[in-house]
């Protein structure tokens, strides 16, 4: 909920009686930060593939190094 022109307070209640003995509530106060950049989720959802792309590149580099060593 907005509590001022540059601040909101986010409240949430956790109600999971299989984990906790009773519901509990927490608060996250957020201050405005004009330097903060928000990115659309869709722009980053594919980043999980980055690890595999890099891993594949490292394998290719290792194979090329072996081929160079074998040719000497």
MMTF fields as JSON, N, C-alpha, C and O atoms, coordinates in Angstrom:
{
  "mmtfVersion": "1.0.0",
  "mmtfProducer": "UNKNOWN",
  "numBonds": 287,
  "numAtoms": 288,
  "numGroups": 72,
  "numChains": 1,
  "numModels": 1,
  "chainsPerModel": [1],
  "groupsPerChain": [72],
  "chainIdList": ["A"],
  "bondAtomList": [4, 2, 8, 6, 12, 10, 16, 14, 20, 18, 24, 22, 28, 26, 32, 30, 36, 34, 40, 38, 44, 42, 48, 46, 52, 50, 56, 54, 60, 58, 64, 62, 68, 66, 72, 70, 76, 74, 80, 78, 84, 82, 88, 86, 92, 90, 96, 94, 100, 98, 104, 102, 108, 106, 112, 110, 116, 114, 120, 118, 124, 122, 128, 126, 132, 130, 136, 134, 140, 138, 144, 142, 148, 146, 152, 150, 156, 154, 160, 158, 164, 162, 168, 166, 172, 170, 176, 174, 180, 178, 184, 182, 188, 186, 192, 190, 196, 194, 200, 198, 204, 202, 208, 206, 212, 210, 216, 214, 220, 218, 224, 222, 228, 226, 232, 230, 236, 234, 240, 238, 244, 242, 248, 246, 252, 250, 256, 254, 260, 258, 264, 262, 268, 266, 272, 270, 276, 274, 280, 278, 284, 282],
  "bondOrderList": [1, 1, 1, 1, 1, 1, 1, 1, 1, 1, 1, 1, 1, 1, 1, 1, 1, 1, 1, 1, 1, 1, 1, 1, 1, 1, 1, 1, 1, 1, 1, 1, 1, 1, 1, 1, 1, 1, 1, 1, 1, 1, 1, 1, 1, 1, 1, 1, 1, 1, 1, 1, 1, 1, 1, 1, 1, 1, 1, 1, 1, 1, 1, 1, 1, 1, 1, 1, 1, 1, 1],
  "groupList": [{"groupName": "UNK", "atomNameList": ["N", "CA", "C", "O"], "elementList": ["N", "C", "C", "O"], "formalChargeList": [0, 0, 0, 0], "bondAtomList": [1, 0, 2, 1, 3, 2], "bondOrderList": [1, 1, 2], "singleLetterCode": "X", "chemCompType": "L-PEPTIDE LINKING"}],
  "groupTypeList": [0, 0, 0, 0, 0, 0, 0, 0, 0, 0, 0, 0, 0, 0, 0, 0, 0, 0, 0, 0, 0, 0, 0, 0, 0, 0, 0, 0, 0, 0, 0, 0, 0, 0, 0, 0, 0, 0, 0, 0, 0, 0, 0, 0, 0, 0, 0, 0, 0, 0, 0, 0, 0, 0, 0, 0, 0, 0, 0, 0, 0, 0, 0, 0, 0, 0, 0, 0, 0, 0, 0, 0],
  "groupIdList": [1, 2, 3, 4, 5, 6, 7, 8, 9, 10, 11, 12, 13, 14, 15, 16, 17, 18, 19, 20, 21, 22, 23, 24, 25, 26, 27, 28, 29, 30, 31, 32, 33, 34, 35, 36, 37, 38, 39, 40, 41, 42, 43, 44, 45, 46, 47, 48, 49, 50, 51, 52, 53, 54, 55, 56, 57, 58, 59, 60, 61, 62, 63, 64, 65, 66, 67, 68, 69, 70, 71, 72],
  "secStructList": [7, 3, 3, 3, 6, 6, 3, 3, 3, 3, 3, 3, 3, 3, 7, 7, 6, 6, 6, 1, 1, 1, 7, 3, 3, 3, 3, 3, 3, 3, 3, 7, 7, 6, 6, 7, 7, 7, 7, 7, 4, 4, 4, 6, 4, 4, 4, 2, 2, 2, 2, 2, 2, 2, 2, 2, 2, 2, 2, 2, 2, 2, 2, 2, 2, 2, 2, 2, 2, 2, 6, 7],
  "xCoordList": [0.841, 0.0, 0.89, 1.892, 0.555, 1.329, 1.182, 0.075, 2.309, 2.266, 2.879, 2.923, 3.346, 3.925, 4.264, 4.126, 4.699, 4.98, 6.161, 6.268, 7.04, 8.225, 8.357, 9.442, 7.254, 7.347, 6.053, 4.951, 6.23, 5.101, 5.491, 6.673, 4.499, 4.738, 3.954, 2.735, 4.675, 4.1, 3.898, 4.85, 2.671, 2.339, 1.873, 1.181, 2.259, 1.776, 1.615, 2.395, 0.606, 0.37, 0.561, -0.024, 1.385, 1.644, 0.721, 0.74, -0.082, -1.043, -0.856, -1.57, 0.106, 0.438, 0.562, 1.648, -0.533, -0.554, 0.181, 0.389, 0.577, 1.407, 2.863, 3.643, 3.232, 4.602, 4.71, 5.646, 3.76, 3.787, 2.646, 1.624, 2.83, 1.787, 0.62, -0.476, 0.845, -0.225, 0.172, 1.353, -0.772, -0.431, 0.473, 0.405, 1.314, 2.169, 2.252, 2.105, 2.49, 2.492, 3.847, 4.462, 4.303, 5.535, 5.3, 4.31, 6.23, 6.134, 7.46, 8.523, 7.393, 8.578, 8.382, 7.581, 9.091, 8.988, 9.894, 11.071, 9.347, 10.099, 10.154, 9.125, 11.376, 11.596, 11.827, 12.414, 11.367, 11.578, 13.074, 13.79, 13.528, 14.919, 14.894, 14.648, 15.144, 15.068, 16.142, 16.031, 17.184, 18.223, 17.89, 18.564, 16.858, 16.466, 15.87, 15.056, 16.281, 15.754, 14.952, 15.459, 13.726, 12.871, 12.851, 12.619, 13.091, 13.092, 11.869, 11.414, 11.357, 10.228, 10.686, 11.788, 9.859, 10.207, 10.566, 11.509, 9.826, 10.041, 11.448, 11.967, 12.07, 13.414, 14.448, 15.532, 14.143, 15.129, 14.748, 15.534, 13.582, 13.16, 14.016, 14.114, 14.642, 15.476, 16.885, 17.662, 17.245, 18.609, 19.0, 20.186, 18.042, 18.383, 19.17, 19.948, 18.985, 19.703, 21.152, 21.977, 21.468, 22.82, 23.85, 24.916, 23.549, 24.488, 24.8, 25.962, 23.772, 23.999, 24.74, 25.567, 24.452, 25.167, 26.652, 27.496, 26.965, 28.368, 29.04, 30.194, 28.326, 28.884, 29.215, 30.274, 28.312, 28.555, 29.757, 30.541, 29.915, 31.075, 32.37, 33.369, 32.367, 33.569, 33.937, 35.12, 32.948, 33.211, 33.85, 34.815, 33.311, 33.882, 35.31, 36.174, 35.562, 36.919, 37.881, 39.007, 37.434, 38.282, 38.582, 39.715, 37.587, 37.8, 38.766, 39.623, 38.637, 39.548, 40.972, 41.922, 41.129, 42.458, 43.08, 44.273, 42.289, 42.798, 43.241, 44.276, 42.459, 42.799, 44.107, 44.948, 44.281, 45.53, 46.712, 47.773, 46.542, 47.623, 47.967, 49.138, 46.95, 47.189, 47.923, 48.655, 47.741, 48.362, 49.809, 50.492, 50.294, 51.683, 52.65, 53.856],
  "yCoordList": [-1.165, 0.0, 1.233, 1.262, 2.244, 3.483, 4.18, 4.332, 4.598, 5.322, 6.715, 7.478, 7.043, 8.347, 8.428, 7.437, 9.57, 9.729, 8.891, 8.621, 8.476, 7.708, 6.395, 5.816, 5.92, 4.695, 3.898, 4.444, 2.582, 1.67, 0.622, 0.348, 0.052, -1.035, -2.242, -2.192, -3.319, -4.564, -5.484, -5.822, -5.88, -6.809, -8.123, -8.136, -9.222, -10.529, -11.405, -11.318, -12.236, -13.181, -14.589, -14.977, -15.346, -16.74, -17.591, -17.506, -18.409, -19.245, -20.68, -21.15, -21.366, -22.74, -23.554, -23.672, -24.1, -24.791, -26.133, -26.737, -26.609, -27.815, -27.485, -28.373, -26.211, -25.783, -24.958, -25.136, -24.058, -23.13, -23.437, -24.001, -23.064, -23.331, -22.357, -22.654, -21.206, -20.218, -19.289, -19.205, -18.604, -17.644, -16.537, -16.181, -16.007, -14.889, -13.898, -14.262, -12.648, -11.561, -10.872, -10.699, -10.482, -9.705, -8.461, -8.354, -7.523, -6.23, -5.941, -6.094, -5.518, -5.077, -3.617, -3.328, -2.698, -1.294, -1.055, -1.416, -0.456, -0.168, 1.327, 2.001, 1.842, 3.253, 3.426, 2.56, 4.534, 4.83, 4.996, 5.624, 4.431, 4.554, 4.868, 3.981, 6.109, 6.519, 5.884, 5.913, 5.309, 4.632, 3.174, 2.528, 2.651, 1.253, 1.054, 1.855, -0.016, -0.348, -1.635, -2.654, -1.588, -2.775, -3.369, -2.658, -4.65, -5.335, -6.22, -6.802, -6.308, -7.196, -8.635, -9.008, -9.425, -10.815, -11.577, -12.368, -11.351, -12.097, -11.892, -12.759, -10.768, -10.499, -11.416, -11.599, -11.983, -12.762, -14.227, -15.014, -14.6, -15.978, -16.972, -18.127, -16.563, -17.475, -17.605, -18.392, -16.866, -16.904, -18.25, -18.502, -19.109, -20.432, -21.208, -22.095, -20.893, -21.576, -21.122, -21.8, -19.991, -19.452, -20.427, -20.604, -21.052, -22.01, -23.13, -23.497, -23.679, -24.767, -24.281, -25.007, -23.071, -22.529, -22.396, -22.766, -21.872, -21.722, -23.078, -23.26, -24.021, -25.36, -25.987, -26.592, -25.843, -26.38, -25.734, -26.412, -24.437, -23.728, -24.221, -24.388, -24.457, -24.957, -26.348, -26.657, -27.188, -28.521, -28.394, -29.093, -27.501, -27.309, -26.783, -27.208, -25.87, -25.35, -26.457, -26.531, -27.318, -28.415, -29.382, -29.845, -29.694, -30.592, -29.976, -30.674, -28.681, -28.01, -28.024, -28.205, -27.834, -27.868, -29.256, -29.376, -30.291, -31.662, -31.913, -32.538, -31.427, -31.608, -30.889, -31.422, -29.668, -28.936, -29.67, -29.753, -30.207, -30.929, -32.205, -32.568, -32.879, -34.123, -33.859, -34.725, -32.683, -32.338, -31.909, -31.767, -31.701, -31.253, -32.386, -32.176],
  "zCoordList": [0.0, 0.0, 0.0, 0.715, -0.777, -0.765, 0.588, 1.104, 1.15, 2.416, 2.273, 3.239, 1.083, 0.798, -0.675, -1.392, -1.138, -2.563, -3.042, -4.238, -2.152, -2.534, -1.784, -1.726, -1.207, -0.404, -0.477, -0.428, -0.597, -0.46, 0.575, 0.786, 1.205, 2.137, 1.664, 1.499, 1.452, 0.96, 2.156, 2.86, 2.373, 3.452, 2.838, 1.821, 3.468, 3.044, 4.28, 5.228, 4.25, 5.338, 4.813, 3.802, 5.513, 5.162, 6.02, 7.247, 5.363, 6.067, 5.592, 4.706, 6.188, 5.81, 7.093, 7.66, 7.535, 8.823, 8.795, 9.848, 7.616, 7.58, 7.89, 8.234, 7.768, 8.039, 9.313, 10.092, 9.528, 10.654, 11.617, 11.225, 12.87, 13.864, 13.771, 14.247, 13.166, 12.975, 11.828, 11.491, 11.235, 10.172, 10.718, 11.895, 9.843, 10.231, 9.078, 7.911, 9.429, 8.452, 8.464, 9.517, 7.281, 7.202, 6.366, 5.642, 6.479, 5.814, 5.131, 5.733, 3.865, 3.141, 2.742, 1.852, 3.376, 2.964, 1.752, 1.769, 0.721, -0.503, -0.732, -0.779, -0.875, -1.161, -2.659, -3.307, -3.196, -4.606, -4.874, -4.094, -5.978, -6.41, -7.899, -8.716, -8.252, -9.65, -10.523, -11.749, -9.916, -10.693, -10.972, -11.774, -10.32, -10.504, -11.889, -12.349, -12.545, -13.87, -13.764, -13.294, -14.191, -14.175, -15.582, -16.56, -15.674, -16.947, -17.052, -16.068, -18.238, -18.483, -18.256, -18.658, -17.627, -17.318, -18.58, -18.577, -19.664, -20.897, -21.439, -22.141, -21.127, -21.633, -20.987, -21.541, -19.852, -19.125, -18.973, -18.446, -19.415, -19.176, -19.934, -19.521, -21.033, -21.805, -21.279, -21.819, -20.247, -19.76, -19.163, -18.948, -18.895, -18.395, -19.442, -19.093, -20.698, -21.764, -21.849, -22.461, -21.247, -21.338, -20.781, -21.371, -19.668, -19.073, -20.048, -20.22, -20.691, -21.641, -22.879, -23.432, -23.315, -24.47, -24.163, -24.979, -22.994, -22.616, -22.427, -22.814, -21.837, -21.641, -22.994, -23.158, -23.957, -25.301, -25.954, -26.617, -25.777, -26.336, -25.709, -26.409, -24.39, -23.721, -24.233, -24.371, -24.515, -25.062, -26.44, -26.747, -27.272, -28.604, -28.52, -29.287, -27.602, -27.433, -27.002, -27.494, -26.079, -25.616, -26.754, -26.886, -27.575, -28.716, -29.719, -30.262, -29.968, -30.892, -30.352, -31.113, -29.032, -28.424, -28.558, -28.84, -28.361, -28.512, -29.952, -30.188, -30.907, -32.319, -32.642, -33.365, -32.102, -32.329, -31.728, -32.348, -30.518, -29.852, -30.622, -30.738, -31.143, -31.87, -33.182, -33.661, -33.768, -35.05, -34.922, -35.936, -33.721, -33.538, -33.589, -33.452]
}
